[in-house]
């Protein structure tokens, strides 16, 4: 009896140590976005507003040309990438929020600046060109609406996935900034082919901002009926791109 009790006393601490080891190994490290100072947020707000405004002007001035739209995106990213990362797109910012790269507060700063930039770019385009054209879905047929919704979502998925591949060090295709921006602009060119019917830019700021300008400045509210497609489809596509990159793409590369 005494020997069995001694064995139990010896075994109990060993079991407890094993449990501690299991608990420690099962706790993943918590990834938190780097905090931003007020100065950082101010710079993000200013340059994202300017960059998104330039891109919004380009959307109008390009008259639907995919090549020109990609060129204006290149210019907008080149102008802002050193200061803000060159998002100029709420869907891109949302994907980095899902990736735990930026905080929810920083995301709000990005979104506010991008929406203001889109409206401001539309206003400048109206002053210079005398016209503002926004992405629109003219068809009310449910089949076409679903097709446009899927096209915007899948096009944004491809575009944002290309961005994640380029900006993360473990998958970056080139370390040259000029070539990297060209890679992203080229990704937009090809991704836009999936949304040719809706005329979208895979960018909620463009779809919503330009339409808001037309609705309230030009008193044309007809296009607001389907603006939700340009708002929710790119955000969903960006979310799926972030999940795919971190959960599927990276693990496959490690194998």
PDB file of N, CA and C in Angstrom, residues 5-68:
ATOM      1  N   UNK A   5       1.040   4.272  -2.964  1.00  0.00           N
ATOM      2  CA  UNK A   5       0.786   5.677  -2.676  1.00  0.00           C
ATOM      3  C   UNK A   5       1.973   6.536  -3.092  1.00  0.00           C
ATOM      4  N   UNK A   6       3.183   6.033  -2.900  1.00  0.00           N
ATOM      5  CA  UNK A   6       4.367   6.779  -3.306  1.00  0.00           C
ATOM      6  C   UNK A   6       4.421   6.941  -4.824  1.00  0.00           C
ATOM      7  N   UNK A   7       3.990   5.886  -5.556  1.00  0.00           N
ATOM      8  CA  UNK A   7       3.979   5.966  -7.014  1.00  0.00           C
ATOM      9  C   UNK A   7       2.989   7.020  -7.495  1.00  0.00           C
ATOM     10  N   UNK A   8       1.805   7.068  -6.827  1.00  0.00           N
ATOM     11  CA  UNK A   8       0.794   8.058  -7.205  1.00  0.00           C
ATOM     12  C   UNK A   8       1.300   9.475  -6.955  1.00  0.00           C
ATOM     13  N   UNK A   9       2.004   9.652  -5.831  1.00  0.00           N
ATOM     14  CA  UNK A   9       2.524  10.971  -5.523  1.00  0.00           C
ATOM     15  C   UNK A   9       3.565  11.414  -6.541  1.00  0.00           C
ATOM     16  N   UNK A  10       4.327  10.462  -7.051  1.00  0.00           N
ATOM     17  CA  UNK A  10       5.337  10.791  -8.053  1.00  0.00           C
ATOM     18  C   UNK A  10       4.692  11.064  -9.403  1.00  0.00           C
ATOM     19  N   UNK A  11       3.641  10.300  -9.746  1.00  0.00           N
ATOM     20  CA  UNK A  11       3.020  10.413 -11.055  1.00  0.00           C
ATOM     21  C   UNK A  11       2.195  11.686 -11.202  1.00  0.00           C
ATOM     22  N   UNK A  12       1.583  12.168 -10.125  1.00  0.00           N
ATOM     23  CA  UNK A  12       0.714  13.331 -10.222  1.00  0.00           C
ATOM     24  C   UNK A  12       1.440  14.575 -10.730  1.00  0.00           C
ATOM     25  N   UNK A  13       2.591  14.913 -10.214  1.00  0.00           N
ATOM     26  CA  UNK A  13       3.291  16.085 -10.751  1.00  0.00           C
ATOM     27  C   UNK A  13       3.651  15.929 -12.213  1.00  0.00           C
ATOM     28  N   UNK A  14       3.999  14.680 -12.641  1.00  0.00           N
ATOM     29  CA  UNK A  14       4.351  14.452 -14.036  1.00  0.00           C
ATOM     30  C   UNK A  14       3.158  14.736 -14.944  1.00  0.00           C
ATOM     31  N   UNK A  15       1.967  14.265 -14.536  1.00  0.00           N
ATOM     32  CA  UNK A  15       0.762  14.513 -15.324  1.00  0.00           C
ATOM     33  C   UNK A  15       0.471  16.004 -15.408  1.00  0.00           C
ATOM     34  N   UNK A  16       0.662  16.693 -14.294  1.00  0.00           N
ATOM     35  CA  UNK A  16       0.410  18.129 -14.269  1.00  0.00           C
ATOM     36  C   UNK A  16       1.365  18.873 -15.208  1.00  0.00           C
ATOM     37  N   UNK A  17       2.610  18.426 -15.245  1.00  0.00           N
ATOM     38  CA  UNK A  17       3.578  19.052 -16.132  1.00  0.00           C
ATOM     39  C   UNK A  17       3.213  18.823 -17.589  1.00  0.00           C
ATOM     40  N   UNK A  18       2.722  17.638 -17.903  1.00  0.00           N
ATOM     41  CA  UNK A  18       2.308  17.338 -19.271  1.00  0.00           C
ATOM     42  C   UNK A  18       1.150  18.235 -19.681  1.00  0.00           C
ATOM     43  N   UNK A  19       0.204  18.450 -18.788  1.00  0.00           N
ATOM     44  CA  UNK A  19      -0.926  19.314 -19.085  1.00  0.00           C
ATOM     45  C   UNK A  19      -0.473  20.750 -19.338  1.00  0.00           C
ATOM     46  N   UNK A  20       0.486  21.194 -18.551  1.00  0.00           N
ATOM     47  CA  UNK A  20       0.993  22.542 -18.760  1.00  0.00           C
ATOM     48  C   UNK A  20       1.650  22.672 -20.120  1.00  0.00           C
ATOM     49  N   UNK A  21       2.407  21.648 -20.531  1.00  0.00           N
ATOM     50  CA  UNK A  21       3.059  21.679 -21.833  1.00  0.00           C
ATOM     51  C   UNK A  21       2.039  21.757 -22.953  1.00  0.00           C
ATOM     52  N   UNK A  22       0.962  20.992 -22.843  1.00  0.00           N
ATOM     53  CA  UNK A  22      -0.073  20.996 -23.876  1.00  0.00           C
ATOM     54  C   UNK A  22      -0.744  22.355 -23.961  1.00  0.00           C
ATOM     55  N   UNK A  23      -1.027  22.952 -22.803  1.00  0.00           N
ATOM     56  CA  UNK A  23      -1.690  24.249 -22.796  1.00  0.00           C
ATOM     57  C   UNK A  23      -0.796  25.327 -23.405  1.00  0.00           C
ATOM     58  N   UNK A  24       0.497  25.253 -23.132  1.00  0.00           N
ATOM     59  CA  UNK A  24       1.403  26.273 -23.652  1.00  0.00           C
ATOM     60  C   UNK A  24       1.573  26.158 -25.156  1.00  0.00           C
ATOM     61  N   UNK A  25       1.635  24.938 -25.669  1.00  0.00           N
ATOM     62  CA  UNK A  25       1.840  24.766 -27.100  1.00  0.00           C
ATOM     63  C   UNK A  25       0.578  25.061 -27.893  1.00  0.00           C
ATOM     64  N   UNK A  26      -0.587  24.978 -27.264  1.00  0.00           N
ATOM     65  CA  UNK A  26      -1.834  25.216 -27.983  1.00  0.00           C
ATOM     66  C   UNK A  26      -2.213  26.685 -28.054  1.00  0.00           C
ATOM     67  N   UNK A  27      -1.514  27.544 -27.350  1.00  0.00           N
ATOM     68  CA  UNK A  27      -1.846  28.959 -27.362  1.00  0.00           C
ATOM     69  C   UNK A  27      -1.056  29.658 -28.462  1.00  0.00           C
ATOM     70  N   UNK A  28      -1.725  30.081 -29.552  1.00  0.00           N
ATOM     71  CA  UNK A  28      -1.006  30.762 -30.633  1.00  0.00           C
ATOM     72  C   UNK A  28      -0.633  32.177 -30.231  1.00  0.00           C
ATOM     73  N   UNK A  29       0.446  32.701 -30.772  1.00  0.00           N
ATOM     74  CA  UNK A  29       0.799  34.092 -30.464  1.00  0.00           C
ATOM     75  C   UNK A  29      -0.238  35.046 -31.029  1.00  0.00           C
ATOM     76  N   UNK A  30      -0.555  36.068 -30.264  1.00  0.00           N
ATOM     77  CA  UNK A  30      -1.561  37.036 -30.684  1.00  0.00           C
ATOM     78  C   UNK A  30      -0.897  38.080 -31.573  1.00  0.00           C
ATOM     79  N   UNK A  31      -1.423  38.201 -32.793  1.00  0.00           N
ATOM     80  CA  UNK A  31      -0.884  39.169 -33.741  1.00  0.00           C
ATOM     81  C   UNK A  31      -1.687  40.459 -33.637  1.00  0.00           C
ATOM     82  N   UNK A  32      -1.014  41.543 -33.321  1.00  0.00           N
ATOM     83  CA  UNK A  32      -1.695  42.824 -33.168  1.00  0.00           C
ATOM     84  C   UNK A  32      -1.081  43.839 -34.136  1.00  0.00           C
ATOM     85  N   UNK A  33      -1.933  44.676 -34.741  1.00  0.00           N
ATOM     86  CA  UNK A  33      -1.391  45.702 -35.634  1.00  0.00           C
ATOM     87  C   UNK A  33      -0.587  46.733 -34.865  1.00  0.00           C
ATOM     88  N   UNK A  34       0.425  47.264 -35.517  1.00  0.00           N
ATOM     89  CA  UNK A  34       1.258  48.286 -34.878  1.00  0.00           C
ATOM     90  C   UNK A  34       0.428  49.538 -34.620  1.00  0.00           C
ATOM     91  N   UNK A  35       0.554  50.131 -33.438  1.00  0.00           N
ATOM     92  CA  UNK A  35      -0.233  51.335 -33.129  1.00  0.00           C
ATOM     93  C   UNK A  35       0.202  52.517 -33.986  1.00  0.00           C
ATOM     94  N   UNK A  36      -0.758  53.370 -34.326  1.00  0.00           N
ATOM     95  CA  UNK A  36      -0.491  54.563 -35.119  1.00  0.00           C
ATOM     96  C   UNK A  36      -0.607  55.805 -34.236  1.00  0.00           C
ATOM     97  N   UNK A  37       0.308  56.726 -34.428  1.00  0.00           N
ATOM     98  CA  UNK A  37       0.233  57.991 -33.711  1.00  0.00           C
ATOM     99  C   UNK A  37      -0.741  58.922 -34.424  1.00  0.00           C
ATOM    100  N   UNK A  38      -1.068  60.022 -33.771  1.00  0.00           N
ATOM    101  CA  UNK A  38      -1.958  61.007 -34.387  1.00  0.00           C
ATOM    102  C   UNK A  38      -1.342  61.576 -35.658  1.00  0.00           C
ATOM    103  N   UNK A  39      -0.021  61.752 -35.646  1.00  0.00           N
ATOM    104  CA  UNK A  39       0.657  62.233 -36.848  1.00  0.00           C
ATOM    105  C   UNK A  39       0.556  61.242 -37.990  1.00  0.00           C
ATOM    106  N   UNK A  40       0.716  59.948 -37.673  1.00  0.00           N
ATOM    107  CA  UNK A  40       0.592  58.915 -38.700  1.00  0.00           C
ATOM    108  C   UNK A  40      -0.807  58.914 -39.309  1.00  0.00           C
ATOM    109  N   UNK A  41      -1.821  59.002 -38.460  1.00  0.00           N
ATOM    110  CA  UNK A  41      -3.206  58.983 -38.934  1.00  0.00           C
ATOM    111  C   UNK A  41      -3.517  60.218 -39.774  1.00  0.00           C
ATOM    112  N   UNK A  42      -2.937  61.350 -39.394  1.00  0.00           N
ATOM    113  CA  UNK A  42      -3.147  62.575 -40.170  1.00  0.00           C
ATOM    114  C   UNK A  42      -2.540  62.449 -41.559  1.00  0.00           C
ATOM    115  N   UNK A  43      -1.337  61.894 -41.625  1.00  0.00           N
ATOM    116  CA  UNK A  43      -0.681  61.687 -42.922  1.00  0.00           C
ATOM    117  C   UNK A  43      -1.485  60.718 -43.775  1.00  0.00           C
ATOM    118  N   UNK A  44      -1.971  59.637 -43.160  1.00  0.00           N
ATOM    119  CA  UNK A  44      -2.797  58.677 -43.889  1.00  0.00           C
ATOM    120  C   UNK A  44      -4.035  59.363 -44.449  1.00  0.00           C
ATOM    121  N   UNK A  45      -4.691  60.166 -43.625  1.00  0.00           N
ATOM    122  CA  UNK A  45      -5.917  60.833 -44.058  1.00  0.00           C
ATOM    123  C   UNK A  45      -5.653  61.774 -45.235  1.00  0.00           C
ATOM    124  N   UNK A  46      -4.589  62.565 -45.136  1.00  0.00           N
ATOM    125  CA  UNK A  46      -4.301  63.550 -46.186  1.00  0.00           C
ATOM    126  C   UNK A  46      -3.945  62.870 -47.501  1.00  0.00           C
ATOM    127  N   UNK A  47      -3.003  61.926 -47.454  1.00  0.00           N
ATOM    128  CA  UNK A  47      -2.519  61.335 -48.697  1.00  0.00           C
ATOM    129  C   UNK A  47      -3.512  60.339 -49.293  1.00  0.00           C
ATOM    130  N   UNK A  48      -4.287  59.656 -48.453  1.00  0.00           N
ATOM    131  CA  UNK A  48      -5.319  58.781 -49.009  1.00  0.00           C
ATOM    132  C   UNK A  48      -6.411  59.597 -49.693  1.00  0.00           C
ATOM    133  N   UNK A  49      -6.726  60.757 -49.137  1.00  0.00           N
ATOM    134  CA  UNK A  49      -7.707  61.635 -49.781  1.00  0.00           C
ATOM    135  C   UNK A  49      -7.193  62.106 -51.134  1.00  0.00           C
ATOM    136  N   UNK A  50      -5.929  62.529 -51.182  1.00  0.00           N
ATOM    137  CA  UNK A  50      -5.345  63.007 -52.437  1.00  0.00           C
ATOM    138  C   UNK A  50      -5.241  61.874 -53.457  1.00  0.00           C
ATOM    139  N   UNK A  51      -4.718  60.719 -53.018  1.00  0.00           N
ATOM    140  CA  UNK A  51      -4.538  59.599 -53.935  1.00  0.00           C
ATOM    141  C   UNK A  51      -5.848  59.069 -54.481  1.00  0.00           C
ATOM    142  N   UNK A  52      -6.844  58.924 -53.613  1.00  0.00           N
ATOM    143  CA  UNK A  52      -8.141  58.438 -54.069  1.00  0.00           C
ATOM    144  C   UNK A  52      -8.816  59.467 -54.965  1.00  0.00           C
ATOM    145  N   UNK A  53      -8.611  60.760 -54.663  1.00  0.00           N
ATOM    146  CA  UNK A  53      -9.152  61.804 -55.528  1.00  0.00           C
ATOM    147  C   UNK A  53      -8.554  61.749 -56.921  1.00  0.00           C
ATOM    148  N   UNK A  54      -7.240  61.520 -57.002  1.00  0.00           N
ATOM    149  CA  UNK A  54      -6.586  61.386 -58.301  1.00  0.00           C
ATOM    150  C   UNK A  54      -7.144  60.194 -59.068  1.00  0.00           C
ATOM    151  N   UNK A  55      -7.333  59.081 -58.368  1.00  0.00           N
ATOM    152  CA  UNK A  55      -7.860  57.893 -59.035  1.00  0.00           C
ATOM    153  C   UNK A  55      -9.308  58.112 -59.476  1.00  0.00           C
ATOM    154  N   UNK A  56     -10.100  58.801 -58.651  1.00  0.00           N
ATOM    155  CA  UNK A  56     -11.486  59.089 -59.029  1.00  0.00           C
ATOM    156  C   UNK A  56     -11.535  59.969 -60.275  1.00  0.00           C
ATOM    157  N   UNK A  57     -10.656  60.965 -60.325  1.00  0.00           N
ATOM    158  CA  UNK A  57     -10.571  61.788 -61.533  1.00  0.00           C
ATOM    159  C   UNK A  57     -10.211  60.925 -62.738  1.00  0.00           C
ATOM    160  N   UNK A  58      -9.278  59.988 -62.531  1.00  0.00           N
ATOM    161  CA  UNK A  58      -8.877  59.110 -63.618  1.00  0.00           C
ATOM    162  C   UNK A  58      -9.996  58.209 -64.099  1.00  0.00           C
ATOM    163  N   UNK A  59     -10.849  57.764 -63.174  1.00  0.00           N
ATOM    164  CA  UNK A  59     -11.986  56.936 -63.567  1.00  0.00           C
ATOM    165  C   UNK A  59     -12.876  57.692 -64.542  1.00  0.00           C
ATOM    166  N   UNK A  60     -13.127  58.965 -64.245  1.00  0.00           N
ATOM    167  CA  UNK A  60     -13.980  59.779 -65.118  1.00  0.00           C
ATOM    168  C   UNK A  60     -13.258  60.108 -66.418  1.00  0.00           C
ATOM    169  N   UNK A  61     -11.994  60.535 -66.320  1.00  0.00           N
ATOM    170  CA  UNK A  61     -11.253  60.973 -67.502  1.00  0.00           C
ATOM    171  C   UNK A  61     -10.938  59.828 -68.456  1.00  0.00           C
ATOM    172  N   UNK A  62     -10.816  58.614 -67.931  1.00  0.00           N
ATOM    173  CA  UNK A  62     -10.443  57.468 -68.774  1.00  0.00           C
ATOM    174  C   UNK A  62     -11.575  57.011 -69.672  1.00  0.00           C
ATOM    175  N   UNK A  63     -12.804  57.413 -69.369  1.00  0.00           N
ATOM    176  CA  UNK A  63     -13.966  57.054 -70.182  1.00  0.00           C
ATOM    177  C   UNK A  63     -14.098  55.542 -70.366  1.00  0.00           C
ATOM    178  N   UNK A  64     -13.800  54.793 -69.310  1.00  0.00           N
ATOM    179  CA  UNK A  64     -13.981  53.344 -69.335  1.00  0.00           C
ATOM    180  C   UNK A  64     -12.806  52.554 -69.873  1.00  0.00           C
ATOM    181  N   UNK A  65     -11.717  53.206 -70.252  1.00  0.00           N
ATOM    182  CA  UNK A  65     -10.554  52.501 -70.787  1.00  0.00           C
ATOM    183  C   UNK A  65      -9.806  51.786 -69.663  1.00  0.00           C
ATOM    184  N   UNK A  66      -9.689  50.471 -69.769  1.00  0.00           N
ATOM    185  CA  UNK A  66      -9.007  49.696 -68.735  1.00  0.00           C
ATOM    186  C   UNK A  66      -7.535  50.080 -68.614  1.00  0.00           C
ATOM    187  N   UNK A  67      -6.905  50.380 -69.747  1.00  0.00           N
ATOM    188  CA  UNK A  67      -5.484  50.744 -69.733  1.00  0.00           C
ATOM    189  C   UNK A  67      -5.278  52.066 -68.996  1.00  0.00           C
ATOM    190  N   UNK A  68      -6.131  53.048 -69.291  1.00  0.00           N
ATOM    191  CA  UNK A  68      -5.998  54.347 -68.628  1.00  0.00           C
ATOM    192  C   UNK A  68      -6.322  54.255 -67.143  1.00  0.00           C
TER     193      UNK A  68
END
